[in-house]
Amino acid sequence: YWEDSDGPSAQGVLTQADYNCDTNPAGAVVLNYICGSIGSVPKNRMSQNIAPGGQAFNMLVGRPVQGGSFINHLGLERNQWLANATFDYELPANFTLSGSVGINSNDWAIVTDTYNRAPDAFGFSSTVVIPYEMDNYSGEIRLASDSAKALRFSVGANYFSEDILFEGRAWRPSATNPNPAYLQLSQPTLFTARTTGVFGAVQYDIAEALTLSLEGRYQWDKIGQQIVLPGGADLEKTFKSFSPRAILSWHVQPNIELYASYAKGTRPGSFNVALTTFT
């Protein structure tokens, strides 16, 4: 278990006065870009609003993510804990049954100034909060045959579950509007993943120094994305995949190995929630 409590990050901004080249194809001599290395940032550009108004720290109150005063300063707060347990059990004929379970919880949030400057003559500032709640757990079990045999195998199954809840909000006052409404940068969104997999591998020593390994994994990824608001999108789909792998290895010497491998990897899809708001 651990906690992090960090202050604001070092931030800087390069302004129009720092432009050194023109990217206009028409050839107009207007410096509008930085070409080459940026180098160091001048001291007078390393500035941010380090004293946001009290309203800036109320952006989480009553919200679906963390919903209170989890963080009340510029910087980062994190509370995290994790646990893991494994076992190995020796069976007859030198078979081994092994397994593991794990659980993890990670709550964190950042508050930062995205205008990279202290309030100027116009009074602009932009304080942004991005909170996360992340929880996952997993379990695996596998059976392996005698590893000293020329022909050996292993089979197993695993399960993984994860929930990630986040959103983004901003407080952007100015001299003409000192008490604006909170700006919703991203809706409170819950990402879910439920993965079940089965796998197996066979190894065979073709010769004393030559080994062929064939492996395969089939898995089901149930992926979800939900806007945690009344009437918000709630999408879900299960993606199925098979991932094979083959390895041929030659132990030239005890400390030298040559190998060739082939593998195919997959990853599940995701959703474009914005499409649900269109006709």
XYZ file of C-alpha atoms in Angstrom:
279
model
C 0.000 0.000 0.000
C 1.281 3.456 -0.739
C 0.235 7.077 -1.082
C 1.599 9.813 -3.325
C 1.123 13.507 -2.689
C 3.040 15.603 -5.209
C 3.041 19.307 -5.909
C 2.570 21.029 -9.265
C 4.767 19.948 -12.145
C 7.342 22.206 -13.764
C 5.572 23.791 -16.729
C 6.490 26.232 -19.424
C 5.158 27.662 -22.660
C 6.777 29.011 -25.811
C 5.015 32.077 -27.228
C 4.896 33.734 -30.641
C 8.008 35.682 -29.687
C 9.913 32.380 -29.792
C 8.963 31.433 -33.391
C 11.950 31.270 -35.726
C 10.629 30.096 -39.117
C 7.769 30.459 -41.573
C 5.789 27.408 -42.757
C 3.449 29.322 -45.074
C 3.774 27.815 -48.602
C 2.815 31.181 -50.106
C 6.105 32.552 -48.908
C 4.811 35.273 -46.625
C 7.427 36.248 -44.074
C 5.413 35.455 -40.973
C 7.143 33.559 -38.214
C 4.607 30.972 -37.129
C 6.538 27.892 -36.085
C 9.610 26.641 -34.251
C 12.121 24.845 -36.458
C 14.971 22.825 -35.019
C 15.653 22.096 -31.396
C 13.504 23.831 -28.819
C 16.309 23.944 -26.309
C 15.678 25.298 -22.845
C 12.629 27.309 -21.890
C 13.348 30.897 -20.754
C 12.722 31.489 -17.078
C 9.994 34.010 -17.798
C 8.059 31.298 -19.700
C 8.091 28.889 -16.744
C 4.921 30.135 -15.123
C 1.516 28.901 -14.124
C -1.385 29.845 -11.942
C -0.197 28.542 -8.583
C -3.083 30.073 -6.629
C -6.342 28.973 -8.287
C -9.551 30.109 -6.643
C -11.318 27.960 -4.107
C -13.940 26.980 -6.688
C -11.258 25.123 -8.622
C -10.983 22.518 -5.877
C -14.714 21.798 -5.750
C -14.863 20.229 -9.194
C -15.185 16.678 -7.821
C -17.892 17.366 -5.262
C -20.969 15.311 -6.068
C -19.390 13.811 -9.209
C -19.476 10.088 -10.151
C -15.666 9.805 -9.908
C -14.347 10.165 -6.338
C -17.164 12.612 -5.604
C -15.500 14.805 -2.970
C -12.342 16.526 -1.760
C -9.965 13.764 -2.841
C -7.447 16.401 -3.950
C -7.319 20.035 -2.814
C -4.024 21.268 -4.276
C -2.164 21.551 -7.549
C -0.331 18.323 -8.285
C -1.188 14.654 -7.782
C -2.795 12.505 -5.104
C -2.776 8.709 -5.253
C -3.899 5.923 -2.943
C -3.003 2.451 -4.180
C -2.792 -1.054 -2.811
C -2.213 -4.431 -4.363
C -1.886 -8.027 -3.254
C -0.757 -11.199 -4.974
C -0.561 -14.848 -3.965
C 0.912 -17.845 -5.791
C 1.145 -21.560 -5.145
C 2.868 -24.644 -6.566
C 1.759 -28.186 -5.773
C 3.822 -31.236 -6.709
C 1.724 -34.099 -8.107
C 2.692 -37.719 -8.869
C 4.832 -38.384 -11.963
C 6.532 -35.004 -11.471
C 3.489 -33.057 -12.605
C 3.089 -29.563 -11.128
C -0.140 -27.676 -10.447
C 0.403 -23.948 -9.989
C -1.741 -20.869 -9.758
C -1.937 -17.233 -8.767
C -4.484 -14.605 -7.777
C -4.042 -10.855 -7.670
C -6.005 -7.729 -6.813
C -5.193 -4.047 -7.311
C -6.880 -0.734 -6.497
C -5.551 2.609 -7.695
C -7.349 5.914 -6.989
C -5.591 9.020 -8.234
C -6.238 12.531 -9.495
C -4.258 15.452 -10.870
C -5.005 19.161 -10.687
C -2.998 21.262 -13.097
C -2.949 24.623 -14.838
C -3.224 24.164 -18.602
C -2.762 27.810 -19.656
C 0.836 27.675 -18.385
C 0.795 31.154 -16.953
C -0.220 33.088 -13.897
C -3.375 35.213 -14.254
C -2.428 38.104 -16.541
C -4.080 41.428 -17.314
C -7.034 39.544 -18.790
C -7.340 37.327 -15.725
C -7.311 34.085 -17.670
C -6.504 30.826 -15.930
C -7.474 27.205 -16.496
C -7.425 24.717 -13.651
C -8.097 21.153 -14.763
C -8.854 18.078 -12.659
C -8.644 14.513 -14.011
C -9.635 11.829 -11.484
C -9.332 8.064 -11.947
C -10.670 5.046 -10.077
C -9.027 1.811 -11.257
C -9.709 -1.685 -9.920
C -8.659 -5.050 -11.297
C -8.206 -8.630 -10.221
C -6.913 -11.765 -11.899
C -6.494 -15.485 -11.430
C -4.633 -18.241 -13.258
C -4.152 -21.981 -12.908
C -1.946 -24.296 -14.935
C -0.815 -27.909 -15.042
C 2.683 -28.796 -16.279
C 4.182 -32.183 -16.995
C 7.677 -33.390 -16.054
C 10.079 -30.756 -17.402
C 12.908 -33.320 -17.635
C 11.130 -35.362 -20.307
C 11.889 -34.962 -23.996
C 8.176 -34.436 -24.621
C 6.494 -32.099 -22.156
C 3.400 -29.931 -22.057
C 1.414 -27.453 -20.020
C -2.234 -26.369 -20.064
C -4.028 -23.654 -18.172
C -6.718 -21.030 -17.899
C -6.896 -17.505 -16.603
C -9.376 -14.725 -15.883
C -8.844 -10.963 -15.701
C -11.310 -8.221 -14.756
C -10.741 -4.469 -14.768
C -12.865 -1.351 -14.212
C -11.537 2.139 -15.011
C -13.693 5.167 -14.177
C -12.538 8.666 -15.105
C -13.627 12.115 -16.233
C -12.130 15.548 -16.880
C -13.333 18.985 -15.713
C -12.002 22.516 -15.834
C -12.463 25.824 -14.010
C -11.670 28.754 -16.321
C -12.380 32.185 -14.841
C -11.449 35.491 -16.441
C -11.645 39.161 -15.540
C -14.996 39.415 -17.313
C -16.362 36.134 -15.957
C -14.865 35.419 -12.523
C -17.375 32.661 -11.685
C -17.979 30.566 -14.788
C -19.700 27.196 -14.840
C -17.480 24.153 -14.669
C -16.397 23.015 -18.125
C -16.860 19.297 -18.810
C -13.774 18.178 -20.756
C -14.750 14.490 -20.798
C -17.875 12.799 -19.515
C -17.618 10.385 -16.564
C -16.848 7.149 -18.370
C -16.561 3.579 -17.135
C -14.324 1.233 -19.117
C -14.687 -2.472 -18.318
C -12.791 -5.564 -19.458
C -13.566 -9.193 -18.610
C -11.084 -11.590 -20.207
C -11.206 -15.373 -20.037
C -8.479 -17.413 -21.687
C -7.369 -21.008 -22.112
C -3.889 -21.919 -23.292
C -1.546 -24.789 -23.877
C 2.007 -25.528 -24.965
C 3.927 -28.597 -26.145
C 7.718 -28.859 -26.282
C 9.703 -31.657 -27.884
C 13.465 -32.174 -27.942
C 14.041 -33.278 -31.520
C 17.701 -33.795 -30.690
C 19.872 -33.145 -27.671
C 20.313 -29.473 -28.600
C 17.260 -28.904 -30.818
C 13.820 -28.089 -29.373
C 10.472 -27.368 -31.025
C 7.796 -25.510 -29.073
C 4.162 -25.083 -30.178
C 1.831 -22.855 -28.206
C -1.719 -21.591 -28.534
C -4.137 -19.371 -26.643
C -7.855 -18.790 -27.138
C -9.542 -15.977 -25.282
C -12.787 -14.068 -24.906
C -12.579 -10.316 -24.230
C -15.829 -8.780 -23.035
C -15.263 -5.045 -23.444
C -17.618 -2.336 -22.209
C -17.791 1.446 -22.240
C -20.468 3.383 -20.396
C -21.165 7.101 -19.895
C -22.152 7.235 -16.222
C -24.979 9.722 -16.639
C -28.745 9.237 -17.061
C -29.349 8.250 -20.682
C -25.615 7.880 -21.371
C -24.258 5.400 -23.895
C -23.778 1.855 -22.635
C -21.857 -0.287 -25.129
C -20.548 -3.841 -24.833
C -19.125 -6.521 -27.111
C -17.231 -9.799 -26.737
C -14.185 -10.247 -28.978
C -12.879 -13.770 -29.608
C -9.330 -14.499 -30.706
C -6.756 -17.247 -31.160
C -3.030 -16.525 -30.790
C -0.521 -19.192 -31.942
C 3.246 -19.298 -31.480
C 5.982 -21.636 -32.717
C 9.648 -21.584 -31.673
C 12.528 -23.686 -32.966
C 15.652 -23.309 -30.836
C 19.156 -24.696 -31.226
C 21.504 -24.715 -28.248
C 24.787 -24.328 -30.081
C 26.669 -24.261 -26.780
C 25.500 -24.064 -23.162
C 25.710 -20.273 -23.329
C 24.734 -19.756 -26.986
C 21.253 -20.302 -28.435
C 19.903 -19.635 -31.919
C 16.159 -19.621 -32.498
C 13.447 -18.806 -35.014
C 9.922 -17.935 -33.966
C 6.517 -17.169 -35.442
C 3.625 -15.654 -33.541
C 0.319 -13.928 -34.148
C -1.032 -11.437 -31.657
C -4.456 -9.846 -31.305
C -6.099 -7.234 -29.178
C -9.793 -6.497 -28.651
C -11.590 -3.588 -30.269
C -12.913 -0.425 -28.676
C -15.846 1.943 -29.144
C -16.356 5.399 -30.630
C -18.998 6.597 -28.165
C -19.361 9.941 -29.985
C -21.188 8.131 -32.803
C -24.066 7.344 -30.426
C -24.937 11.074 -30.274
C -25.387 11.427 -34.053
C -28.456 10.786 -36.173
